[in-house]
Amino acid sequence: MSPVFQVERLRKSFGGLAVTQDVSIAMEPGDRVALIGPNGAGKTTFVNLVVGHLAPDSGKVMLAGSDVTGLDPVRRVRQGLVRSFQVTRLFSDMTPQEHVALAILQRTGRSGRVLGHFQAMPEVMDETRTLFETLGLVAVATRKVAEIAYGQQRLLEIAIALALKPKVLLLDEPAAGVPQSDTPRIEAALAGLPPDLAVLMIEHDMDLVFRFAKRVIVLAAGAVIFDGSPQDVTKNARVREVYLGNYANDRSAA
Amino acid sequence: MTAASDTQSAVQPAYRRRDLTGIAVILGIAAIGYFLFPNNLALLTRILAIALLVLSLDLVTGFCGVATLGHAALFGAGAYAAGMAAAHWGITDPIAMVVVGAIGGAAAGLLSGVIILRGHGLSQLVLSIAVIHLFHEAANKASAYTGGSDGLAGISPDPLFGLFAFDLWGRTAYGFGVALLVIVFVLLRILVRSPFGMLCRGIREDPVRVGAMGGSVRGTLVKMYVISGAVAGVGGALNAISTQVVGLDSLSFTTSAEALVMLVLGGTGSLYGALLGTAVFMWFEDVVSAANPFHWLTMVGALLIAVVLFAPRGLFGTAALLLDRLKERRR
Ligand SMILES: Nc1ncnc2c1ncn2[C@@H]1O[C@H](COP(=O)(O)OP(=O)(O)OP(=O)(O)O)[C@@H](O)[C@H]1O
Ligand SMILES: [Mg+2]
């Protein structure tokens, strides 16, 4: 299969600090990749570069065979490159239903309509409901986002991303800040992602990483130091040194 | 399917009922005004015109979060467009004048939107102040068309529908103004509930989020500016028709700033707040300036400080909040 998503020799420095150093990654439809690395390794920066929120110093981003490096972020989203945020970004005054409806209307080119109401559009309501049933958000669908639990807000982030029907999904720490008791629900949502979607997930929770990913990429100080199977990542000496060592130490200390 | 259509039938009547109540209240207050102040219809009509300006400001400030101190540019452009159409080009049918005013306002909205939306936060505010001064200066310089600082005179609109002449008492103008306000209000209620309205609310809360959903922030805001310009332009045209002159004050920084004050006083983001704020501010200004012509500005200032400190959501926002709390307690 040909890659649906390809990053070639991406570079970015903030002043003297090289945050992304010659990063190249390719993904095929259906891939489940985890991007891990210590705090400050440049994971979020990588996502920002790929989706166009930051401009790279050099390098290329290809989506479904075409170069999107010069496109603005909105065009990339419309072509199927969608991200979620490490710290939830939602409209606190609006309901989950409104969020997802807005995403669907956007995808189907109807968000500029000045007449009508989405609740009177049966296809939008049906799609919203199906998504909420899959993710377990039906009960809070019409509450204000400010009033729902953080775990539910994280699920809503995933729901919005899915409503955009992406080809490539970049999840920035989908379980960050969620209480331990709620992580199974996030994990279930991740397990239920469409099978042909290419997913790259940033995550610090190694248990989640090992259950989700078929492939692990390790980033340290802005450079890829490992790209391979989850079985091999624990055996790699450099990875143990910069990352898993800390992880193992954290675990034994805890 | 059934569930979806259930919510549909359950939700629509709820907001429709609320809108019908709103219209009934507006018409009721308009009627009371007519019978209580039959000799002051000119002031009441001016309140209607300014209410259209403040509604228009609410669209960009309340619903989209754009800070502007230059919104009278849209109102003044509508007033001059309608006035010049009548004085120079023989377009004296009042409805045609309103249409010309709306187009003039929309064009000014497009122009100032494109300029103001270049900035963010404080720079946006500064750009908006620059815009209103440029519009003011342009109208002043083009005195051959606008009458400059003497004002644009020679506006004599035909009778409305060929039947109701614009009388000395201002009855026709008042009725026309009430009708325009109600029509615009109904259209705006539909607009703010539409997918486009929802997109705008999203932009106010987090433009980055909207972008990550594939929504175009600038395009949406410019579109709202054009709609807002049309609304303000209708207000400007109404003012030109009722007073039969257009002065430079309609394009002034002061008018812009006062419109923002009225909006904050009434409460942003609900449309009702804009109407309430305009009515209260202009009524208060009229009463206090008559009672104490020397210190009325002090009184207006005190009122504003009181509202901003004790009712930061504005009069309507605070009243709605209190009502909600009461309802919850009763439950
Ligand atoms: N806009 C910026 N300007 C300057 N430095 C930045 C900027 N954004 C990020 N950095 C720096 O780049 C480095 C990488 O940050 P980044 O947020 O990508 O890390 P991360 O791997 O996502 O970390 P975490 O696991 O904590 O989320 C950090 O040292 C950070 O301070
Ligand atoms: Mg990060």
Coordinates of C-alpha atoms and ligand atoms in Angstrom, one line a residue:
Chain A
M1 CA 0.0 0.0 0.0
S2 CA 1.2 3.5 -0.7
P3 CA 1.6 5.9 2.3
V4 CA -1.4 8.2 2.9
F5 CA 0.8 10.5 5.0
Q6 CA 4.5 11.3 4.6
V7 CA 6.8 13.7 6.4
E8 CA 10.2 14.3 4.9
R9 CA 13.2 15.8 6.7
L10 CA 11.1 18.2 8.7
R11 CA 13.2 20.8 10.6
K12 CA 12.3 23.6 13.0
S13 CA 14.3 25.7 15.5
F14 CA 13.2 28.2 18.0
G15 CA 16.1 30.7 18.1
G16 CA 19.1 28.4 18.8
L17 CA 16.9 25.5 20.0
A18 CA 16.5 22.8 17.4
V19 CA 13.1 21.3 18.3
T20 CA 12.6 19.2 15.2
Q21 CA 15.6 17.7 13.5
D22 CA 15.2 16.0 10.2
V23 CA 12.1 14.1 11.2
S24 CA 10.8 11.7 8.5
I25 CA 7.7 9.5 9.1
A26 CA 5.4 7.6 6.7
M27 CA 2.0 6.1 7.5
E28 CA -0.4 3.9 5.6
P29 CA -4.1 3.7 5.9
G30 CA -5.0 1.7 9.1
D31 CA -1.7 2.4 10.8
R32 CA -1.7 2.7 14.5
V33 CA 1.5 4.6 15.5
A34 CA 2.5 5.9 18.9
L35 CA 4.8 8.9 19.1
I36 CA 6.6 8.9 22.5
G37 CA 9.4 10.8 24.0
P38 CA 10.3 12.7 27.2
N39 CA 8.7 16.1 28.1
G40 CA 9.9 18.8 25.7
A41 CA 11.1 16.3 23.1
G42 CA 9.2 18.2 20.5
K43 CA 6.1 16.0 20.0
T44 CA 3.5 18.8 20.1
T45 CA 5.8 20.9 17.9
F46 CA 5.9 18.1 15.4
V47 CA 2.0 18.1 15.3
N48 CA 1.9 21.9 15.0
L49 CA 4.4 21.7 12.0
V50 CA 2.5 19.0 10.3
V51 CA -1.0 20.6 10.5
G52 CA 0.4 24.0 9.6
H53 CA 0.0 25.9 12.9
L54 CA 3.8 26.4 12.7
A55 CA 5.9 26.9 9.6
P56 CA 8.8 24.5 9.3
D57 CA 12.3 25.8 8.4
S58 CA 12.6 23.1 5.8
G59 CA 11.0 19.7 4.9
K60 CA 7.9 18.4 3.3
V61 CA 4.5 17.2 4.4
M62 CA 2.6 15.0 1.9
L63 CA -1.0 13.9 2.3
A64 CA -2.5 11.2 0.0
G65 CA 0.3 11.8 -2.5
S66 CA 0.1 15.6 -2.8
D67 CA 2.4 18.2 -1.1
V68 CA 0.5 20.2 1.5
T69 CA 3.4 22.0 3.0
G70 CA 2.4 25.3 1.4
L71 CA -1.3 25.0 2.4
D72 CA -2.9 26.9 5.3
P73 CA -4.1 24.7 8.2
V74 CA -7.8 25.0 7.2
R75 CA -7.1 23.6 3.8
R76 CA -5.2 20.7 5.3
V77 CA -8.1 19.9 7.6
R78 CA -10.4 19.9 4.6
Q79 CA -8.1 17.5 2.8
G80 CA -8.3 15.1 5.8
L81 CA -5.4 16.0 8.1
V82 CA -7.0 16.4 11.5
R83 CA -5.5 16.9 15.0
S84 CA -6.8 16.9 18.5
F85 CA -5.3 19.1 21.2
Q86 CA -3.1 18.2 24.2
V87 CA -5.1 20.7 26.3
T88 CA -8.8 20.5 25.4
R89 CA -9.9 23.4 23.2
L90 CA -13.7 23.5 23.2
F91 CA -16.4 26.1 23.2
S92 CA -17.4 26.3 26.8
D93 CA -20.8 27.9 26.1
M94 CA -21.8 25.3 23.6
T95 CA -23.1 21.7 23.9
P96 CA -21.4 18.6 22.6
Q97 CA -24.2 18.3 20.1
E98 CA -23.5 21.7 18.7
H99 CA -19.7 21.0 18.5
V100 CA -20.2 17.8 16.5
A101 CA -23.0 19.3 14.4
L102 CA -20.7 22.2 13.5
A103 CA -17.9 19.8 12.5
I104 CA -20.4 17.8 10.3
L105 CA -21.8 21.0 8.7
Q106 CA -18.3 22.2 8.1
R107 CA -17.3 18.9 6.4
T108 CA -20.4 18.9 4.2
G109 CA -19.9 22.6 3.2
R110 CA -23.0 23.8 5.0
S111 CA -21.6 25.8 7.9
G112 CA -22.0 29.1 6.1
R113 CA -25.8 28.7 5.8
V114 CA -27.7 31.6 7.2
L115 CA -31.1 29.8 7.3
G116 CA -32.3 26.8 9.1
H117 CA -31.2 25.0 12.3
F118 CA -29.1 21.9 12.5
Q119 CA -31.6 20.2 14.7
A120 CA -34.0 20.3 11.8
M121 CA -31.5 18.5 9.6
P122 CA -32.2 14.8 10.1
E123 CA -28.9 13.5 8.6
V124 CA -26.8 15.8 10.9
M125 CA -28.8 14.7 13.9
D126 CA -28.5 11.0 13.0
E127 CA -24.8 11.2 12.5
T128 CA -24.3 13.1 15.7
R129 CA -26.3 10.6 17.6
T130 CA -24.4 7.6 16.1
L131 CA -21.1 9.2 17.1
F132 CA -22.3 9.9 20.7
E133 CA -23.6 6.3 21.0
T134 CA -20.3 4.9 20.0
L135 CA -18.4 7.1 22.3
G136 CA -20.9 7.0 25.2
L137 CA -21.7 10.7 25.2
V138 CA -25.5 10.5 24.7
A139 CA -26.3 11.5 28.2
V140 CA -24.4 14.8 28.1
A141 CA -25.2 15.7 24.4
T142 CA -27.2 18.8 25.3
R143 CA -25.4 20.0 28.4
K144 CA -23.0 22.9 28.2
V145 CA -19.4 21.7 27.7
A146 CA -18.3 23.7 30.8
E147 CA -20.5 21.5 32.9
I148 CA -19.3 18.1 31.7
A149 CA -16.4 16.0 33.1
Y150 CA -12.9 16.4 31.7
G151 CA -12.9 12.8 30.5
Q152 CA -16.1 13.5 28.6
Q153 CA -14.5 16.6 27.1
R154 CA -11.6 14.5 25.9
L155 CA -14.0 12.1 24.3
L156 CA -15.7 15.0 22.6
E157 CA -12.4 16.1 21.2
I158 CA -12.2 12.6 19.5
A159 CA -15.9 12.9 18.4
I160 CA -15.2 16.3 16.7
A161 CA -12.1 14.8 14.9
L162 CA -14.1 11.8 13.7
A163 CA -17.0 14.0 12.5
L164 CA -14.5 15.5 10.1
K165 CA -14.0 12.1 8.5
P166 CA -10.2 12.4 8.4
K167 CA -7.7 10.3 6.4
V168 CA -5.0 11.0 9.0
L169 CA -5.7 11.7 12.7
L170 CA -3.1 13.1 15.0
L171 CA -4.0 12.7 18.7
D172 CA -2.0 14.7 21.1
E173 CA -2.2 12.9 24.5
P174 CA -5.9 12.0 24.3
A175 CA -5.8 10.7 27.9
A176 CA -3.9 13.6 29.4
G177 CA -5.5 14.9 32.6
V178 CA -8.2 12.2 32.6
P179 CA -8.6 10.4 36.0
Q180 CA -7.4 6.8 36.0
S181 CA -11.0 5.5 36.3
D182 CA -12.0 7.1 33.0
T183 CA -9.0 6.0 30.9
P184 CA -10.8 2.7 29.9
R185 CA -13.4 4.8 28.1
I186 CA -10.8 6.7 26.2
E187 CA -9.1 3.4 25.3
A188 CA -12.4 2.0 24.1
A189 CA -12.9 5.0 21.9
L190 CA -9.4 4.6 20.5
A191 CA -10.0 0.9 19.8
G192 CA -13.2 1.8 18.0
L193 CA -11.5 4.2 15.5
P194 CA -12.3 3.5 11.8
P195 CA -10.0 0.6 10.7
D196 CA -8.8 2.4 7.5
L197 CA -7.9 5.6 9.3
A198 CA -4.1 6.3 9.8
V199 CA -3.7 7.3 13.5
L200 CA -0.7 8.8 15.1
M201 CA -1.1 9.1 18.9
I202 CA 1.2 11.0 21.3
E203 CA 1.0 9.5 24.7
H204 CA 2.9 9.2 28.0
D205 CA 0.9 6.3 29.4
M206 CA 3.0 3.3 28.3
D207 CA 0.3 0.8 29.1
L208 CA -2.0 2.6 26.7
V209 CA 0.8 2.8 24.1
F210 CA 1.5 -0.9 24.2
R211 CA -2.1 -1.9 23.9
F212 CA -2.9 0.6 21.1
A213 CA 0.1 0.9 18.8
K214 CA 1.4 -1.6 16.2
R215 CA 4.4 0.7 15.8
V216 CA 6.3 3.1 18.1
I217 CA 8.3 6.1 17.2
V218 CA 10.6 7.6 19.8
L219 CA 11.5 11.3 19.7
A220 CA 14.3 12.7 21.8
A221 CA 15.6 16.3 21.6
G222 CA 13.7 16.7 18.4
A223 CA 15.2 13.7 16.5
V224 CA 13.7 10.3 15.8
I225 CA 15.8 7.7 17.7
F226 CA 13.7 4.7 17.2
D227 CA 11.0 3.6 14.7
G228 CA 9.8 0.0 15.0
S229 CA 7.6 -2.5 16.8
P230 CA 6.5 -2.2 20.4
Q231 CA 8.3 -5.4 21.2
D232 CA 11.6 -4.0 20.1
V233 CA 11.3 -0.6 21.7
T234 CA 11.9 -1.8 25.2
K235 CA 15.0 -3.6 24.1
N236 CA 16.6 -0.6 22.4
A237 CA 19.5 0.7 24.4
R238 CA 19.2 4.3 23.4
V239 CA 15.5 4.4 24.1
R240 CA 16.0 2.9 27.5
E241 CA 18.6 5.5 28.2
V242 CA 16.6 8.6 27.2
Y243 CA 13.1 7.6 28.0
L244 CA 12.2 4.2 29.2
G245 CA 14.8 4.3 31.8
N246 CA 13.1 7.2 33.3
Y247 CA 9.8 5.5 32.9
A248 CA 11.1 2.3 34.6
N249 CA 12.6 4.4 37.4
D250 CA 9.3 6.4 37.8
R251 CA 7.5 3.1 38.0
S252 CA 9.8 1.6 40.7
A253 CA 9.7 4.8 42.6
A254 CA 5.9 5.0 42.5
Chain B
M1 CA -34.8 9.0 12.8
T2 CA -37.9 9.3 15.0
A3 CA -35.7 10.5 17.9
A4 CA -34.2 13.2 15.7
S5 CA -37.6 14.4 14.5
D6 CA -38.8 14.3 18.1
T7 CA -36.1 16.7 19.3
Q8 CA -36.9 18.8 16.2
S9 CA -40.5 19.2 17.1
A10 CA -39.7 19.7 20.8
V11 CA -37.1 22.3 20.2
Q12 CA -38.4 24.5 17.5
P13 CA -41.6 25.6 19.1
A14 CA -39.6 26.6 22.2
Y15 CA -37.5 29.1 20.5
R16 CA -40.3 30.2 18.2
R17 CA -42.4 30.9 21.2
R18 CA -39.6 32.9 22.7
D19 CA -39.2 34.9 19.5
L20 CA -42.9 35.6 19.2
T21 CA -42.9 36.9 22.8
G22 CA -39.9 39.1 22.0
I23 CA -41.7 40.6 19.0
A24 CA -44.9 41.1 21.0
V25 CA -42.8 42.9 23.7
I26 CA -41.2 45.2 21.1
L27 CA -44.5 46.1 19.5
G28 CA -46.1 46.6 22.9
I29 CA -43.3 49.0 24.0
A30 CA -43.4 50.8 20.7
A31 CA -47.2 51.3 21.1
I32 CA -46.8 52.5 24.7
G33 CA -44.1 55.0 23.5
Y34 CA -46.4 56.3 20.8
F35 CA -49.3 57.0 23.2
L36 CA -47.2 58.3 26.1
F37 CA -45.0 60.6 24.0
P38 CA -47.0 61.7 21.0
N39 CA -44.9 64.9 20.8
N40 CA -41.6 63.2 21.0
L41 CA -41.8 60.8 18.1
A42 CA -38.7 62.2 16.6
L43 CA -36.7 61.0 19.6
L44 CA -38.4 57.6 19.5
T45 CA -37.6 57.2 15.9
R46 CA -34.0 58.2 16.5
I47 CA -33.9 55.5 19.2
L48 CA -35.1 53.0 16.6
A49 CA -32.4 54.0 14.2
I50 CA -29.7 53.8 16.8
A51 CA -31.1 50.4 18.0
L52 CA -30.4 49.1 14.5
L53 CA -26.8 50.4 14.8
V54 CA -26.4 48.7 18.2
L55 CA -28.0 45.4 16.9
S56 CA -25.5 45.6 14.1
L57 CA -22.6 46.1 16.5
D58 CA -23.9 43.2 18.6
L59 CA -23.4 40.9 15.5
V60 CA -19.7 41.5 15.3
T61 CA -18.9 42.3 18.9
G62 CA -21.4 40.2 20.8
F63 CA -21.5 37.2 18.5
C64 CA -18.1 37.2 17.0
G65 CA -15.9 38.8 19.6
V66 CA -14.5 41.6 17.4
A67 CA -13.7 44.7 19.4
T68 CA -14.5 47.9 17.5
L69 CA -14.9 51.6 18.2
G70 CA -15.6 52.4 14.6
H71 CA -19.0 50.9 13.9
A72 CA -20.8 54.2 13.1
A73 CA -18.9 54.1 9.8
L74 CA -21.4 51.5 8.7
F75 CA -24.4 53.5 10.0
G76 CA -23.1 56.7 8.5
A77 CA -22.4 55.1 5.2
G78 CA -26.0 53.9 5.0
A79 CA -27.3 57.3 6.0
Y80 CA -25.2 59.1 3.3
A81 CA -26.0 56.4 0.7
A82 CA -29.8 56.8 1.3
G83 CA -29.5 60.6 1.6
M84 CA -27.4 61.0 -1.6
A85 CA -29.7 58.7 -3.5
A86 CA -32.6 61.0 -2.6
A87 CA -30.9 64.4 -2.9
H88 CA -28.8 63.7 -6.0
W89 CA -30.2 60.8 -7.9
G90 CA -33.9 61.1 -7.4
I91 CA -34.4 57.9 -5.6
T92 CA -37.0 59.2 -3.2
D93 CA -39.1 56.1 -2.6
P94 CA -38.5 55.3 1.1
I95 CA -38.2 51.6 0.6
A96 CA -35.8 52.1 -2.2
M97 CA -33.9 54.5 0.0
V98 CA -33.7 51.8 2.7
V99 CA -32.4 49.3 0.2
V100 CA -29.7 51.8 -1.0
G101 CA -28.8 52.4 2.7
A102 CA -28.4 48.7 3.3
I103 CA -26.2 48.3 0.3
G104 CA -24.1 51.4 1.3
G105 CA -23.8 50.0 4.8
A106 CA -22.8 46.5 3.5
A107 CA -20.1 48.0 1.3
A108 CA -18.8 50.0 4.2
G109 CA -18.9 46.8 6.3
L110 CA -16.9 45.0 3.8
L111 CA -14.3 47.7 3.6
S112 CA -13.9 48.3 7.3
G113 CA -14.2 44.6 8.1
V114 CA -11.3 43.8 5.7
I115 CA -9.2 46.5 7.5
I116 CA -10.2 45.9 11.1
L117 CA -9.9 42.1 10.9
R118 CA -6.2 42.5 10.0
G119 CA -5.6 43.2 13.6
H120 CA -6.2 41.3 16.9
G121 CA -7.2 42.7 20.3
L122 CA -5.7 46.1 20.9
S123 CA -4.5 46.6 17.3
Q124 CA -8.0 45.8 16.1
L125 CA -9.4 48.5 18.3
V126 CA -6.8 51.0 17.0
L127 CA -7.6 50.1 13.4
S128 CA -11.3 50.6 14.1
I129 CA -10.6 54.1 15.4
A130 CA -8.6 54.9 12.3
V131 CA -11.4 53.6 10.1
I132 CA -14.0 55.9 11.7
H133 CA -11.8 58.9 11.4
L134 CA -11.0 58.1 7.7
F135 CA -14.7 57.7 6.9
H136 CA -15.4 61.0 8.8
E137 CA -12.7 62.8 6.9
A138 CA -13.7 61.4 3.6
A139 CA -17.3 62.6 4.1
N140 CA -16.1 66.0 5.2
K141 CA -13.8 66.4 2.1
A142 CA -16.4 65.2 -0.4
S143 CA -18.6 68.1 0.5
A144 CA -19.9 68.4 -3.1
Y145 CA -21.8 65.2 -2.5
T146 CA -22.2 65.1 1.3
G147 CA -22.6 68.7 2.1
G148 CA -19.5 68.4 4.4
S149 CA -19.9 70.0 7.8
D150 CA -23.1 71.7 6.8
G151 CA -24.8 68.4 6.4
L152 CA -26.6 66.9 3.5
A153 CA -30.0 68.5 3.0
G154 CA -32.6 68.3 0.3
I155 CA -33.8 64.8 1.2
S156 CA -37.6 64.6 0.7
P157 CA -38.8 61.1 0.7
D158 CA -42.1 60.2 -1.1
P159 CA -45.1 59.0 0.8
L160 CA -44.7 55.4 2.0
F161 CA -46.4 53.1 -0.5
G162 CA -47.6 56.3 -2.1
L163 CA -50.1 56.6 0.8
F164 CA -48.5 57.8 4.0
A165 CA -46.6 61.1 3.7
F166 CA -43.8 61.7 6.1
D167 CA -45.6 64.2 8.3
L168 CA -44.4 66.9 10.5
W169 CA -45.3 64.9 13.6
G170 CA -43.1 62.0 12.5
R171 CA -46.0 59.5 12.8
T172 CA -45.2 57.8 9.5
A173 CA -41.5 57.8 10.2
Y174 CA -42.1 56.2 13.6
G175 CA -44.4 53.5 12.2
F176 CA -41.9 52.8 9.4
G177 CA -39.1 52.6 11.9
V178 CA -40.9 50.1 14.1
A179 CA -41.7 47.9 11.1
L180 CA -38.1 48.0 10.0
L181 CA -36.8 47.1 13.4
V182 CA -39.2 44.2 13.8
I183 CA -38.3 42.8 10.3
V184 CA -34.6 43.1 11.0
F185 CA -35.0 41.6 14.4
V186 CA -36.8 38.5 13.1
L187 CA -34.2 38.0 10.3
L188 CA -31.4 38.3 12.9
R189 CA -33.0 35.8 15.2
I190 CA -33.0 33.4 12.3
L191 CA -29.4 34.3 11.5
V192 CA -27.9 33.8 14.9
R193 CA -29.5 30.3 15.2
S194 CA -28.4 29.2 11.8
P195 CA -25.3 27.1 11.2
F196 CA -23.5 30.4 10.3
G197 CA -24.5 31.9 13.6
M198 CA -23.2 28.9 15.4
L199 CA -19.9 29.1 13.5
C200 CA -19.6 32.8 14.6
R201 CA -20.2 31.8 18.3
G202 CA -17.5 29.2 17.9
I203 CA -15.1 31.9 16.5
R204 CA -15.8 34.2 19.5
E205 CA -14.9 31.4 21.9
D206 CA -11.8 29.9 20.1
P207 CA -10.8 30.8 16.6
V208 CA -8.0 28.2 16.6
R209 CA -10.6 25.5 17.4
V210 CA -12.7 26.6 14.5
G211 CA -9.7 26.5 12.2
A212 CA -8.9 22.9 13.4
M213 CA -12.4 22.0 12.3
G214 CA -11.7 23.3 8.9
G215 CA -13.7 26.5 9.3
S216 CA -12.4 29.7 7.7
V217 CA -12.3 32.3 10.4
R218 CA -11.5 35.4 8.4
G219 CA -14.0 34.6 5.7
T220 CA -16.8 34.1 8.2
L221 CA -16.0 37.3 10.0
V222 CA -15.9 39.4 6.8
K223 CA -19.3 37.9 5.9
M224 CA -20.7 38.8 9.3
Y225 CA -19.3 42.3 8.8
V226 CA -21.1 42.7 5.5
I227 CA -24.4 41.5 7.1
S228 CA -23.8 43.8 10.0
G229 CA -23.2 46.7 7.6
A230 CA -26.5 46.1 5.9
V231 CA -28.3 46.2 9.3
A232 CA -26.5 49.4 10.3
G233 CA -27.2 50.9 6.9
V234 CA -30.9 50.3 7.3
G235 CA -30.6 52.3 10.6
G236 CA -28.7 55.0 8.8
A237 CA -31.3 55.2 6.1
L238 CA -34.1 55.4 8.6
N239 CA -32.4 58.3 10.3
A240 CA -31.9 60.1 6.9
I241 CA -35.6 59.5 6.0
S242 CA -37.0 60.7 9.4
T243 CA -34.8 63.7 9.9
Q244 CA -34.3 64.5 6.2
V245 CA -30.7 65.6 6.8
V246 CA -27.5 63.6 7.2
G247 CA -24.8 65.2 9.4
L248 CA -21.2 64.3 9.9
D249 CA -22.1 63.2 13.5
S250 CA -23.6 60.0 12.0
L251 CA -20.1 59.0 11.0
S252 CA -18.4 60.0 14.2
F253 CA -16.2 58.4 16.8
T254 CA -18.6 59.6 19.5
T255 CA -21.5 57.8 17.9
S256 CA -19.4 54.6 17.6
A257 CA -18.3 54.8 21.2
E258 CA -21.8 55.5 22.4
A259 CA -23.1 52.5 20.5
L260 CA -20.6 50.3 22.2
V261 CA -21.6 51.7 25.6
M262 CA -25.3 51.0 24.9
L263 CA -24.4 47.4 23.9
V264 CA -22.4 46.8 27.0
L265 CA -25.2 48.5 29.1
G266 CA -27.8 46.1 27.7
G267 CA -25.6 43.1 27.4
T268 CA -23.8 41.5 24.5
G269 CA -24.7 38.5 22.4
S270 CA -28.4 38.3 22.8
L271 CA -30.0 40.9 20.5
Y272 CA -32.4 41.8 23.3
G273 CA -29.6 43.4 25.2
A274 CA -28.8 45.6 22.3
L275 CA -32.4 46.9 22.2
L276 CA -32.7 47.3 25.9
G277 CA -29.4 49.1 26.2
T278 CA -30.2 51.5 23.4
A279 CA -33.6 52.4 24.9
V280 CA -32.4 52.8 28.4
F281 CA -29.3 54.8 27.4
M282 CA -31.1 57.2 25.1
W283 CA -34.1 57.6 27.4
F284 CA -31.7 58.3 30.4
E285 CA -29.7 60.7 28.3
D286 CA -32.8 62.6 27.3
V287 CA -34.3 62.8 30.8
V288 CA -31.1 63.6 32.6
S289 CA -29.9 66.2 30.0
A290 CA -33.2 68.0 30.3
A291 CA -33.2 67.9 34.1
N292 CA -29.5 68.9 34.5
P293 CA -27.9 70.1 31.3
F294 CA -24.6 70.7 33.1
H295 CA -24.0 67.4 34.8
W296 CA -25.9 64.9 32.7
L297 CA -22.7 63.3 31.4
T298 CA -21.6 62.7 35.0
M299 CA -24.9 60.9 35.6
V300 CA -24.5 58.8 32.5
G301 CA -21.0 58.0 33.6
A302 CA -22.2 57.0 37.1
L303 CA -24.9 54.7 35.5
L304 CA -22.3 53.0 33.4
I305 CA -19.9 52.4 36.2
A306 CA -22.7 51.0 38.3
V307 CA -23.7 48.6 35.5
V308 CA -20.2 47.4 34.6
L309 CA -19.4 46.8 38.3
F310 CA -22.6 45.3 39.6
A311 CA -24.1 43.8 36.4
P312 CA -21.2 42.9 34.2
R313 CA -23.5 40.9 31.9
G314 CA -25.5 44.1 31.2
L315 CA -29.1 44.8 32.1
F316 CA -30.6 42.0 29.9
G317 CA -27.9 39.4 30.7
T318 CA -28.3 40.0 34.4
A319 CA -32.1 39.9 34.3
A320 CA -31.9 36.6 32.3
L321 CA -29.5 35.1 34.8
L322 CA -31.7 36.1 37.8
L323 CA -34.8 34.6 36.0
D324 CA -32.9 31.3 35.4
R325 CA -31.9 31.1 39.0
L326 CA -35.4 31.7 40.1
K327 CA -36.7 29.0 37.8
E328 CA -34.1 26.5 39.1
R329 CA -35.0 27.2 42.7
R330 CA -38.6 26.6 42.0
R331 CA -37.8 23.2 40.5
Ligands
LIG1 N1 6.6 28.7 20.3 C1 7.7 28.3 20.9 N2 8.7 29.1 21.1 C2 9.9 28.7 21.7 N3 10.0 27.5 22.2 C3 9.0 26.6 22.0 C4 7.8 27.0 21.4 N4 7.0 25.9 21.4 C5 7.7 24.9 22.0 N5 8.9 25.3 22.4 C6 10.0 24.5 23.0 O1 10.2 23.4 22.2 C7 10.4 22.3 23.0 C8 9.4 21.2 22.6 O2 8.1 21.5 23.0 P1 6.9 20.5 22.7 O3 5.7 21.2 23.3 O4 6.9 20.2 21.3 O5 7.2 19.3 23.6 P2 6.4 17.9 23.8 O6 7.3 16.8 23.4 O7 5.1 18.0 23.3 O8 6.3 17.9 25.4 P3 5.2 17.4 26.4 O9 5.4 15.9 26.5 O10 5.5 18.1 27.7 O11 3.9 17.8 25.8 C9 10.3 22.7 24.4 O12 11.6 22.9 24.9 C10 9.5 24.0 24.4 O13 9.9 24.8 25.4
MG2 MG 3.1 18.1 24.0

